[in-house]
Coordinates of C-alpha atoms and ligand atoms in Angstrom, one line a residue:
X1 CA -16.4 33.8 -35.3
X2 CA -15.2 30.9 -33.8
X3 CA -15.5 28.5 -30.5
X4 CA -13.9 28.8 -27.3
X5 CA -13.9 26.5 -24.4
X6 CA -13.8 27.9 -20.8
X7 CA -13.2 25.0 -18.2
X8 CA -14.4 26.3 -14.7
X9 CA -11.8 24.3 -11.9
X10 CA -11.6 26.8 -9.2
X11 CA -13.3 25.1 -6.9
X12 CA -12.1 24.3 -3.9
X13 CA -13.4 20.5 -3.5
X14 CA -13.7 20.8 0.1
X15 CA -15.7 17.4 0.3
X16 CA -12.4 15.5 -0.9
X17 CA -10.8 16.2 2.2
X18 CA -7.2 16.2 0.1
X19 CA -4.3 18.9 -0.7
X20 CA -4.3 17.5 -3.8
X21 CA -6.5 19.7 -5.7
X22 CA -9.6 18.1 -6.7
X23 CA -9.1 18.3 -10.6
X24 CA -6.1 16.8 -9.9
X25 CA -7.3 13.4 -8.4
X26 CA -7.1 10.7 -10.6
X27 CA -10.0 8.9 -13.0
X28 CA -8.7 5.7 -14.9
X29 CA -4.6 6.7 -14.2
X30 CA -5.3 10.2 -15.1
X31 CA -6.0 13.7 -13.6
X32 CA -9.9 14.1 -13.8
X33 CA -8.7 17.5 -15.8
X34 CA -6.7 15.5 -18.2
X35 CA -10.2 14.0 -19.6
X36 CA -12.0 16.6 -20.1
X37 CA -8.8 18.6 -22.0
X38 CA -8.5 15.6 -24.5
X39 CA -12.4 16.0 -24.9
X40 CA -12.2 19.9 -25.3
X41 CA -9.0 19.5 -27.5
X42 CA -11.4 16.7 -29.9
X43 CA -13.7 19.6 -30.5
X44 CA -11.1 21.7 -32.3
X45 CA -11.6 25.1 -30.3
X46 CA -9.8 28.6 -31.2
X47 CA -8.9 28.3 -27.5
X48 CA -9.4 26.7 -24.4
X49 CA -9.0 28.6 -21.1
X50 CA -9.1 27.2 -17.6
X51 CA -10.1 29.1 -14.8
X52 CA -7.7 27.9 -11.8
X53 CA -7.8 29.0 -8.4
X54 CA -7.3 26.3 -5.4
X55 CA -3.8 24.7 -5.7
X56 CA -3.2 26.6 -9.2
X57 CA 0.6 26.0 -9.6
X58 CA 0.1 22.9 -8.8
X59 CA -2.5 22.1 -11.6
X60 CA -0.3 24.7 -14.0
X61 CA 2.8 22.5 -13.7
X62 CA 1.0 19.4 -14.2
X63 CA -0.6 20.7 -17.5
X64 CA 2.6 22.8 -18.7
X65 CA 2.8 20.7 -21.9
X66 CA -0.1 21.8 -22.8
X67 CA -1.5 24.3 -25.1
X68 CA -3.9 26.4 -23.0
X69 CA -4.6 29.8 -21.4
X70 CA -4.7 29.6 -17.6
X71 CA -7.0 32.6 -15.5
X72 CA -6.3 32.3 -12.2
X73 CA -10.1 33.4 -10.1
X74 CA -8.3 34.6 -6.7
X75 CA -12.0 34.0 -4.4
X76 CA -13.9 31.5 -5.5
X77 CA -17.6 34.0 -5.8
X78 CA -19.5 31.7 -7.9
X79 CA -19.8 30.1 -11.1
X80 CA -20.6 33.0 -12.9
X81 CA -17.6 35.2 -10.9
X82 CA -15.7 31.9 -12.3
X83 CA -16.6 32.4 -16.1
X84 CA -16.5 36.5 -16.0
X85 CA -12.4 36.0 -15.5
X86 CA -12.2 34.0 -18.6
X87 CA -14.1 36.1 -20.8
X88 CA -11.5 38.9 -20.9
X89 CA -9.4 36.4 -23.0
X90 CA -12.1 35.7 -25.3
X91 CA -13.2 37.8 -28.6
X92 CA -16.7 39.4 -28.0
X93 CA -18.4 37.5 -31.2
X94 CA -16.6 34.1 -30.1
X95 CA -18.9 31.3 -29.1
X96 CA -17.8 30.4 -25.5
X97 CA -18.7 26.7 -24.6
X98 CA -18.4 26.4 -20.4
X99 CA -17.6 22.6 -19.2
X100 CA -16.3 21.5 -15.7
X101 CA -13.1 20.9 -14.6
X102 CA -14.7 18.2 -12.3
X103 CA -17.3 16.6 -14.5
X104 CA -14.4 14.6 -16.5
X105 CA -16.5 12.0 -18.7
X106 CA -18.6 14.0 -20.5
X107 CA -18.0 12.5 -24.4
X108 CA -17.2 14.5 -27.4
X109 CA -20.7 13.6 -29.2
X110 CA -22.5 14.6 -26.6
X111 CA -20.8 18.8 -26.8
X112 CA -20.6 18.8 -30.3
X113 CA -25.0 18.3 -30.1
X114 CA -25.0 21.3 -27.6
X115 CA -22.7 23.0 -29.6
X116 CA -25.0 22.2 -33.0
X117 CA -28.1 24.4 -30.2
X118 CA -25.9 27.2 -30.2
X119 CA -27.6 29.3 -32.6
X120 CA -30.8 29.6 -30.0
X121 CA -28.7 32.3 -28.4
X122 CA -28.4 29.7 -25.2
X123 CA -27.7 26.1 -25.3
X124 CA -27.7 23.9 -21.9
X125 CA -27.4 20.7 -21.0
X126 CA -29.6 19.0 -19.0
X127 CA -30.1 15.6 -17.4
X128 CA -31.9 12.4 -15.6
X129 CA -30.3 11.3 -12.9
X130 CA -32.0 8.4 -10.8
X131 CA -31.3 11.0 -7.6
X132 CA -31.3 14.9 -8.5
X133 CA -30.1 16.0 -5.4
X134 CA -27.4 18.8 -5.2
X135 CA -28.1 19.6 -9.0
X136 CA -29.8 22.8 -10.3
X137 CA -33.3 22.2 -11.4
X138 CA -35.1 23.1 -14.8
X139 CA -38.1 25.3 -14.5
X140 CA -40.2 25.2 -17.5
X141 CA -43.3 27.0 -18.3
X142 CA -46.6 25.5 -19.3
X143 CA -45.3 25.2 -23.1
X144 CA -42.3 23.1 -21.6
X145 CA -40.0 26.5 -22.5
X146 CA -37.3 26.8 -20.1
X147 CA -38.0 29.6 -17.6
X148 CA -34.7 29.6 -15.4
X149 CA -32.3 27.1 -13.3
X150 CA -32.7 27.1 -9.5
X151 CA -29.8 26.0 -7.4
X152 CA -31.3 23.2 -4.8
X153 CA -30.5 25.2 -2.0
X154 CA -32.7 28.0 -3.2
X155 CA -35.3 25.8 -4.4
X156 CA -39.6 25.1 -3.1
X157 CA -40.0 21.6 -2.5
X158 CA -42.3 21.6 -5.7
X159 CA -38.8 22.5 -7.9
X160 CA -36.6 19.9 -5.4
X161 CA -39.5 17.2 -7.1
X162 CA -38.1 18.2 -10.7
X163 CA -36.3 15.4 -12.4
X164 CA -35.1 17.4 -14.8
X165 CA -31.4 18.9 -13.5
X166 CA -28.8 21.5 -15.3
X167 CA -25.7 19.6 -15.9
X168 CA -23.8 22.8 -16.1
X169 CA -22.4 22.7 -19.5
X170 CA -23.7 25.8 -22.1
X171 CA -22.8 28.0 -24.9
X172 CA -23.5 30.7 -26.1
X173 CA -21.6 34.0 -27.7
X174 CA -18.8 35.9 -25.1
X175 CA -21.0 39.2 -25.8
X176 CA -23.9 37.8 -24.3
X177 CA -22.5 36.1 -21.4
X178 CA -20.4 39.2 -20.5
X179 CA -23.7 41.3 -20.3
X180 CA -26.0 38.8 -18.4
X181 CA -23.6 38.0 -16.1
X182 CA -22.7 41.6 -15.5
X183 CA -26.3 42.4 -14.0
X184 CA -26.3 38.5 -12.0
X185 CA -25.9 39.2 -8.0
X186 CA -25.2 36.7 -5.1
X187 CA -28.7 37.3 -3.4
X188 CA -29.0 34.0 -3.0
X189 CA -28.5 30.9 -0.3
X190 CA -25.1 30.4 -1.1
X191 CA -24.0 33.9 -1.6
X192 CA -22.2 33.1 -4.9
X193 CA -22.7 34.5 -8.3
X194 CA -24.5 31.8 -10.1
X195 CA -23.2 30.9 -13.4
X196 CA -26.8 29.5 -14.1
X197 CA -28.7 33.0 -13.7
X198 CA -27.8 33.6 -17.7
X199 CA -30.9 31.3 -18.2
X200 CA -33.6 33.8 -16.6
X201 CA -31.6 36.9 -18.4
X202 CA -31.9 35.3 -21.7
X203 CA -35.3 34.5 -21.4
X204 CA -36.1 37.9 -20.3
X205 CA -34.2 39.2 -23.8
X206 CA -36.8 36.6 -25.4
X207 CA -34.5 33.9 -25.9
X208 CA -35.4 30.1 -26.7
X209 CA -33.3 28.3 -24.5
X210 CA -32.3 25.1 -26.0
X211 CA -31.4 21.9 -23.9
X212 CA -29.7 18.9 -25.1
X213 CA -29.6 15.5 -23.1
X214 CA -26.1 13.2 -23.0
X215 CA -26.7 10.0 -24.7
X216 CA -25.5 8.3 -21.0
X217 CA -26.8 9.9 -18.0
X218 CA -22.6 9.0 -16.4
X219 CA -21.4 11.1 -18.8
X220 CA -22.7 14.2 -16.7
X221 CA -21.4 12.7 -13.1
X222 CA -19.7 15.4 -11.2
X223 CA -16.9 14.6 -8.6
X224 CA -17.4 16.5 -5.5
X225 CA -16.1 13.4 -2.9
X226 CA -14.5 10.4 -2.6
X227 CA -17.6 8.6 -3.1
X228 CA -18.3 10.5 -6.0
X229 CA -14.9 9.8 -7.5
X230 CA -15.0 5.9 -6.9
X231 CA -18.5 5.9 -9.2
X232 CA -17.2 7.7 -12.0
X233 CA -13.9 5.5 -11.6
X234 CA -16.6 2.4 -12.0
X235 CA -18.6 4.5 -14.5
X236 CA -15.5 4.8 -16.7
X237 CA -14.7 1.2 -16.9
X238 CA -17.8 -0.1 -17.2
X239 CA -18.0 1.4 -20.7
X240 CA -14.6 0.4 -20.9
X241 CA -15.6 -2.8 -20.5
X242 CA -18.6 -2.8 -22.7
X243 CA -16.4 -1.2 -25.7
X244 CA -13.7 -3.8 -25.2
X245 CA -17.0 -6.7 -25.2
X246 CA -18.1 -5.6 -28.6
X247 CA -15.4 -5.4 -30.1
X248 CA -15.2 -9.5 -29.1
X249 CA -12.5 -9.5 -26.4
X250 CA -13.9 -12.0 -23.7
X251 CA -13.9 -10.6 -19.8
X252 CA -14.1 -13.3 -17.1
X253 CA -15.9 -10.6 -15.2
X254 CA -17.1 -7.5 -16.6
X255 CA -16.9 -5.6 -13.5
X256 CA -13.6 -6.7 -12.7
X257 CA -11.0 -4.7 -15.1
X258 CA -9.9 -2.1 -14.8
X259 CA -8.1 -0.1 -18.0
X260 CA -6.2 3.3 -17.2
X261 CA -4.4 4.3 -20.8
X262 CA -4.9 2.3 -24.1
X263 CA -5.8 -1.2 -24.6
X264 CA -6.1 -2.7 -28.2
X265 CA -7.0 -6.8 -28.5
X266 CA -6.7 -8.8 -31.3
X267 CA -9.5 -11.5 -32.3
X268 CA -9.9 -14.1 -29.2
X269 CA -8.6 -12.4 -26.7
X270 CA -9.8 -13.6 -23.4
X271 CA -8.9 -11.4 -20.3
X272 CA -9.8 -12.8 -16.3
X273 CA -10.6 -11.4 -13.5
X274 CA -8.7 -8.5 -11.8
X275 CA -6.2 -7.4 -14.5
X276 CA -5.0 -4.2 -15.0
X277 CA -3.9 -2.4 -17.9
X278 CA -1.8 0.7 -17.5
X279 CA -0.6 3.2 -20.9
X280 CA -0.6 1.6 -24.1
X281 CA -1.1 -2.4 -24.3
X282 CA -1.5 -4.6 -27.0
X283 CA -2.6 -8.0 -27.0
X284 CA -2.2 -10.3 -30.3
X285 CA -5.0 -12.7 -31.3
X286 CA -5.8 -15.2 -29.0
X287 CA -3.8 -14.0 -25.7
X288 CA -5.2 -15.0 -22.8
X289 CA -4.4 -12.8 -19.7
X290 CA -4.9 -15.1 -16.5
X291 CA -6.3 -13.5 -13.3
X292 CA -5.0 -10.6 -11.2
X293 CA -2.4 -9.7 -13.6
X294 CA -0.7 -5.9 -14.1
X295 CA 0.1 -4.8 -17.8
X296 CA 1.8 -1.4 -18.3
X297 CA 2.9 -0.3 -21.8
X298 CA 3.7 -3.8 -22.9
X299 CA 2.9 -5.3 -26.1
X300 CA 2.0 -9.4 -26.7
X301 CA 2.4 -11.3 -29.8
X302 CA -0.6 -14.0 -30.6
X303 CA -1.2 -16.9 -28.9
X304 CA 0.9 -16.4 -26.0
X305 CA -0.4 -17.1 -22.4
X306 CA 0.0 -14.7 -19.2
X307 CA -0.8 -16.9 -15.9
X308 CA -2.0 -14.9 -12.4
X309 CA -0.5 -12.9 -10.4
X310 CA 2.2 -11.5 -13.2
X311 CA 3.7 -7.8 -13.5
X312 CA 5.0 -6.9 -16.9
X313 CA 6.2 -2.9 -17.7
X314 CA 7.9 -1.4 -20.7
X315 CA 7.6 -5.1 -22.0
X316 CA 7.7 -6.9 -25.3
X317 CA 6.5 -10.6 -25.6
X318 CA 6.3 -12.3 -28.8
X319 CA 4.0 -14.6 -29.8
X320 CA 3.4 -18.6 -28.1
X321 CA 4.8 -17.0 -24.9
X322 CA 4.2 -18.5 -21.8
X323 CA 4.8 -16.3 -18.4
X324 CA 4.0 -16.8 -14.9
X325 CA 2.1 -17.4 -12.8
X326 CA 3.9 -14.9 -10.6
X327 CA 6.7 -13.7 -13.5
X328 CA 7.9 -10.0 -13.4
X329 CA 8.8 -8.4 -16.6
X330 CA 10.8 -5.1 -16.2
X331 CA 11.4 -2.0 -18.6
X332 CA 13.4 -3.5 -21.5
X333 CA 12.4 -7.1 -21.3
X334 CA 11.9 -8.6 -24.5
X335 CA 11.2 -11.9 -25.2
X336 CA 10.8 -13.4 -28.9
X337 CA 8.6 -15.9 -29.8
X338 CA 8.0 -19.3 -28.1
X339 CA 9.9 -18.6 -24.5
X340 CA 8.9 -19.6 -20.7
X341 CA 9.7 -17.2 -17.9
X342 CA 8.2 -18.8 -14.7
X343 CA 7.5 -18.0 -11.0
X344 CA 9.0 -16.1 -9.3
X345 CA 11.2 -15.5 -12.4
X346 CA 12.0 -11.5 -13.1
X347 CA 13.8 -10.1 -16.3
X348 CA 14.9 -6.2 -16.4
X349 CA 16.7 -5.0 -19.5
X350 CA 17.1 -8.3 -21.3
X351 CA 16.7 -10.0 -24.7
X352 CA 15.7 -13.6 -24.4
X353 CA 15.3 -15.5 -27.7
X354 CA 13.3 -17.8 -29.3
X355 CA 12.7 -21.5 -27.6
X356 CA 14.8 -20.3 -24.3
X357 CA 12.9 -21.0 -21.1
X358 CA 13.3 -19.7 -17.3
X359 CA 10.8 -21.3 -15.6
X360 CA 11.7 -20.6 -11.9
X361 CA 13.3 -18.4 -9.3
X362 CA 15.7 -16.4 -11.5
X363 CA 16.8 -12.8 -11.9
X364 CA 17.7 -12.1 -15.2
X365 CA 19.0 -8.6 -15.7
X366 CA 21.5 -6.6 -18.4
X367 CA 21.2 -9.8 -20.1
X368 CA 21.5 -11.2 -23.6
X369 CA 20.1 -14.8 -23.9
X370 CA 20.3 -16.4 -27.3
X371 CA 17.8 -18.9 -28.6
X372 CA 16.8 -22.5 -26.6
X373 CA 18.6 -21.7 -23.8
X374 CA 17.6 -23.2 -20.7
X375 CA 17.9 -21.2 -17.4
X376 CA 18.1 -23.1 -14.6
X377 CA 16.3 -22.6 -11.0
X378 CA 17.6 -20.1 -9.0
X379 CA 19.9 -18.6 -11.7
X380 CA 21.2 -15.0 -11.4
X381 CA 22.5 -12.6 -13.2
X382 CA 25.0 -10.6 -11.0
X383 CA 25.0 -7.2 -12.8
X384 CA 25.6 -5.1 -10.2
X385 CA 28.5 -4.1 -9.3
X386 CA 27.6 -1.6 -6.3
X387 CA 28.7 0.7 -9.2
X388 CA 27.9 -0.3 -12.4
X389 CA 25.9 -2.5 -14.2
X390 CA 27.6 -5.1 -16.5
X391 CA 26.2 -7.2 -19.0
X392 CA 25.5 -11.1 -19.3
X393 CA 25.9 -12.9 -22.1
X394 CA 24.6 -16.4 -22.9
X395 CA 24.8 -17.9 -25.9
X396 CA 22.4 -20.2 -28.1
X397 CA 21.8 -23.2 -26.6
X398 CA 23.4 -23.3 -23.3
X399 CA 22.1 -25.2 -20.6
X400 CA 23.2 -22.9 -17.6
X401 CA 22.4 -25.5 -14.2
X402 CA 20.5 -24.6 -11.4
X403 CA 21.5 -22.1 -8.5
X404 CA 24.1 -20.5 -10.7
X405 CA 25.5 -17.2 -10.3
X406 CA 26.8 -15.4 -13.2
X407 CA 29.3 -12.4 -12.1
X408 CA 29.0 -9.6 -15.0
X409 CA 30.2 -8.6 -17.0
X410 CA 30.5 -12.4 -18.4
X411 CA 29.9 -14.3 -21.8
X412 CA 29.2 -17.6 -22.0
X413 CA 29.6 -19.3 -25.7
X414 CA 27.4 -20.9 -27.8
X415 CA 26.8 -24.5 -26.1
X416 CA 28.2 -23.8 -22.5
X417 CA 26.9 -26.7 -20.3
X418 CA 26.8 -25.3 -16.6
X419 CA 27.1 -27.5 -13.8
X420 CA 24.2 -26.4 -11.2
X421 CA 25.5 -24.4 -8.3
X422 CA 28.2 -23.2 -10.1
X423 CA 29.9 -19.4 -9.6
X424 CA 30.9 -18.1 -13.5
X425 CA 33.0 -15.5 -13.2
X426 CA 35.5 -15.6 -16.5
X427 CA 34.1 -16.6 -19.8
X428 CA 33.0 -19.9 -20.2
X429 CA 34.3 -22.2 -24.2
X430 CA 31.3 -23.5 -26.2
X431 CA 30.4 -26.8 -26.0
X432 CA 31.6 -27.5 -23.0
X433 CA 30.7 -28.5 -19.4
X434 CA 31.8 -26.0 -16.4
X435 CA 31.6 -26.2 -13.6
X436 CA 32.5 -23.6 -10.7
X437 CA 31.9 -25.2 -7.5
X438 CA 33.9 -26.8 -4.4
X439 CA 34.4 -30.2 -4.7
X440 CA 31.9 -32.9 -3.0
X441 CA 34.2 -34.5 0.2
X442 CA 33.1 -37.2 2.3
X443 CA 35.0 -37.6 5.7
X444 CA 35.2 -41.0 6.6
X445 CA 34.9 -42.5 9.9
X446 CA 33.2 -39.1 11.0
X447 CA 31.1 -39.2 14.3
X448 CA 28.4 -36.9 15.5
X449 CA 29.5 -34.7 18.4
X450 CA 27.1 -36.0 21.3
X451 CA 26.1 -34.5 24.6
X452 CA 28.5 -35.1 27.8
Ligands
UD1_1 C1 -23.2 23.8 -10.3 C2 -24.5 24.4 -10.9 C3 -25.7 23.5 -10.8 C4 -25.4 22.2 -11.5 C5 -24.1 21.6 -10.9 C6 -23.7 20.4 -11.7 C7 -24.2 26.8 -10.5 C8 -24.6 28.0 -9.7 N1 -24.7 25.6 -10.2 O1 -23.5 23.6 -8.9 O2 -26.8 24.1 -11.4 O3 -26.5 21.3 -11.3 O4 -23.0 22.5 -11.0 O5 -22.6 19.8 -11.2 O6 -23.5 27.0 -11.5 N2 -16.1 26.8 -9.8 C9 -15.1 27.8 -10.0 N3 -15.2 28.9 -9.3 C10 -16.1 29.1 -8.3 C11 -17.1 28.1 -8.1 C12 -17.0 26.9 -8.9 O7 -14.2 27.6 -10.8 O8 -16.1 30.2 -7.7 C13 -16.0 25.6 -10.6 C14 -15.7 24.3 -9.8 O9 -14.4 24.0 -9.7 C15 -16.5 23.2 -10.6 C16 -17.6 24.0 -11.2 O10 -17.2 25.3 -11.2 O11 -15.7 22.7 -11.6 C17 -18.9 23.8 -10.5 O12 -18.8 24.3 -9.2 P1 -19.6 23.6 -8.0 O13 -19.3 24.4 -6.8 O14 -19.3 22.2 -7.9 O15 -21.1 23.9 -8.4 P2 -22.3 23.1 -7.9 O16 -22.7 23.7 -6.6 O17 -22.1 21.7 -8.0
MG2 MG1 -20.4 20.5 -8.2

């Protein structure tokens, strides 16, 4: 006997007004789906099937990697129409865990508790919400036993007044489900086939129904709008926030960050307002990350400083770094320890080393730049050919002038002293000044035309 896990996504999502399907919109960077996959995937299942219906090639092709069993529901009948299409693909004796497609931050703990109920015959989770509308209530009995789930739109205004709401996560063997939901009809408000129905049928067999509670009431949210998906977006990273505040990171504002992917910190780390952080990041001990700042799959060293407004992707910074305000780090920027990149700097595909500094206006791209360089204002790398890119090469401890252009593919020595406003087109000697520029003239005797 083993578990299976049967996520319900069929749904239409009317209420998101998309043609994205609605599993496929986006919580922290990544399809609402996505989450709850990872979190079925933690609970090491024989199998997980999703039951697809709305947009399904769509959510198919965005899931293809992925190890699971897709059961396409053609009308979307109900809840319970939703789960009797998985349950062909399931063994009879298998436990069959049911979680939403659309309820995406439902934790790991949190199923593994409901699944610990299982051996009740029925396990369902329940919540508190501060506002149960639009759940299904729990009807208990004078004993407190759980008598059946009513859907809000079937419900007396004594059952609307329950607190208590079905989440719509349960378990319980394929067997079972299979025969309760085979005597379940739509005779209801909504003319669906109601997933929560089991409850009465199992009760009726003389069936405890166990409940289990989330730990966090968020963990249940459902997305059925826009509205609904910004608050479990904020839900989200809140705890994100909170985990990253324990573990002693310091947030300017914990309502302000926003973390879509991985984000490890060092000791000391102090992150302001407005940052984002996309994939995998990792800040070294003691980076400070100044306001309003985008970080996607870059890596810091310690001690190194990011000022506002900077973008940095497929980046590496060592440590004692200082960038920005307003620098933009492209894929395959790398700079070692100790180096300045300023405003309105940007660096694509390019090794800086230790010591060098670019503190303004420069593009640096396809380049190699050895160690104590310094890179002038308004310095470009011109590695672009219309065709090809070529490769610039500067050498330790040039001084390469302001407002220089440097044609690629180019290589200048160890030493090369650039004069500013300077065109470098062949190779420059080490050690040496060049300059590439037309002469200075002064006309003599020259008078301003004037006005007849
Ligand atoms: C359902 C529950 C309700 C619970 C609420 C929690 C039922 C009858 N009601 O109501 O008790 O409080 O969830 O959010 O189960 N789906 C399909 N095929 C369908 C219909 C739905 O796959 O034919 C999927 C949806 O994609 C969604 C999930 O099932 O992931 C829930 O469907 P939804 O229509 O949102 O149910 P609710 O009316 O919210
Ligand atoms: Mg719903």
């Amino acid at each position: 006997m083993s578990l299976d896990i049967v996520v319900l996504a069929a749904g239409q999502g009317k209420r998101m007004y998309s043609s994205l399907p609605k599993v496929l919109h986006k919580v922290a960077g990544r399809p609402m789906l996505a989450h709850v996959l990872e979190t079925a995937r933690a609970l090491s299942p024989g199998r997980i099937i999703v039951v697809h219906g709305h947009g399904g090639d769509e959510v198919r092709s965005a899931f293809a990697a992925m190890n699971v069993t897709w059961v396409e529901q053609t009308e979307q009948l109900g809840t319970g129409h939703a789960l009797m299409q998985a349950l062909p693909s399931v063994k009879p004796r298998d436990d069959v865990l049911v979680l939403y497609g659309d309820v995406p931050l439902i934790r790991a703990e949190t199923l593994q508790a409901l699944i610990e109920a299982r051996d009740s015959g029925l396990a369902i989770l329940t919540a508190e919400p501060a506002d149960p509308g639009g759940y299904g209530r729990i009807v208990r009995d004078a004993q407190g036993r759980v008598v059946r789930i009513v859907e809000e739109k079937d419900a007396s205004p004594e059952q609307r007044a329950l607190r208590e709401v079905n989440v719509g996560f349960l378990i319980a063997q394929a067997a079972r489900l299979a025969g309760w939901l085979a005597s379940v009809k739509n005779s209801n408000a909504q003319r669906e086939y109601y997933l929560t129905d089991v409850v009465q049928c199992a009760v009726a067999e003389g069936i405890k129904v166990a409940t289990r509670q989330p730990k966090d009431v968020w963990e249940t949210w459902g997305v059925n709008s826009r509205h609904e998906l910004a608050l479990v977006e904020r839900a989200y990273q809140n705890a994100a926030a909170k985990r990253l505040l324990e573990a002693g990171v310091t947030l300017a504002d914990l309502w302000r960050v926003d973390v879509r992917g991985d984000l490890r910190c060092g000791r000391e780390v102090s992150i302001d307002v407005n940052c984002v952080f996309e994939g995998k990041v990792t800040l070294g001990d003691r980076v400070h990350i100044g306001p309003n700042c985008v970080l996607r799959n870059v890596s810091i060293g310690p001690d190194t400083e990011i000022h506002a407004f900077s973008h940095i992707e497929e980046a590496q910074i060592g440590g004692r770094c200082r960038v920005g305000p307003y620098a933009r780090l492209r894929p395959g920027a790398s700079l070692a320890e100790d180096v300045h990149v300023g405003n309105f700097v940007e660096v694509k595909a390019s090794r800086i080393g230790a010591h060098s500094k670019a503190n303004h206006l420069s593009y640096i791209g396809d380049a190699e730049v050895g160690s104590g360089v310094n890179i002038g204002a308004g310095t470009i790398t011109c590695n672009y050919d219309g065709a090809a890119k070529h490769r610039t090469v500067i050498g330790d401890e040039c001084f390469v002038g302001s407002d220089t252009t440097l044609v690629a593919p180019v290589t200048l020595a160890r030493g090369s002293y650039i004069g500013a406003g300077s065109t470098i087109s062949e190779d420059t000697p080490a050690d040496q000044l060049t300059v590439a520029r037309a002469r200075q003239v002064t006309v003599r005797g020259w008078k301003p035309p004037r006005k007849k």
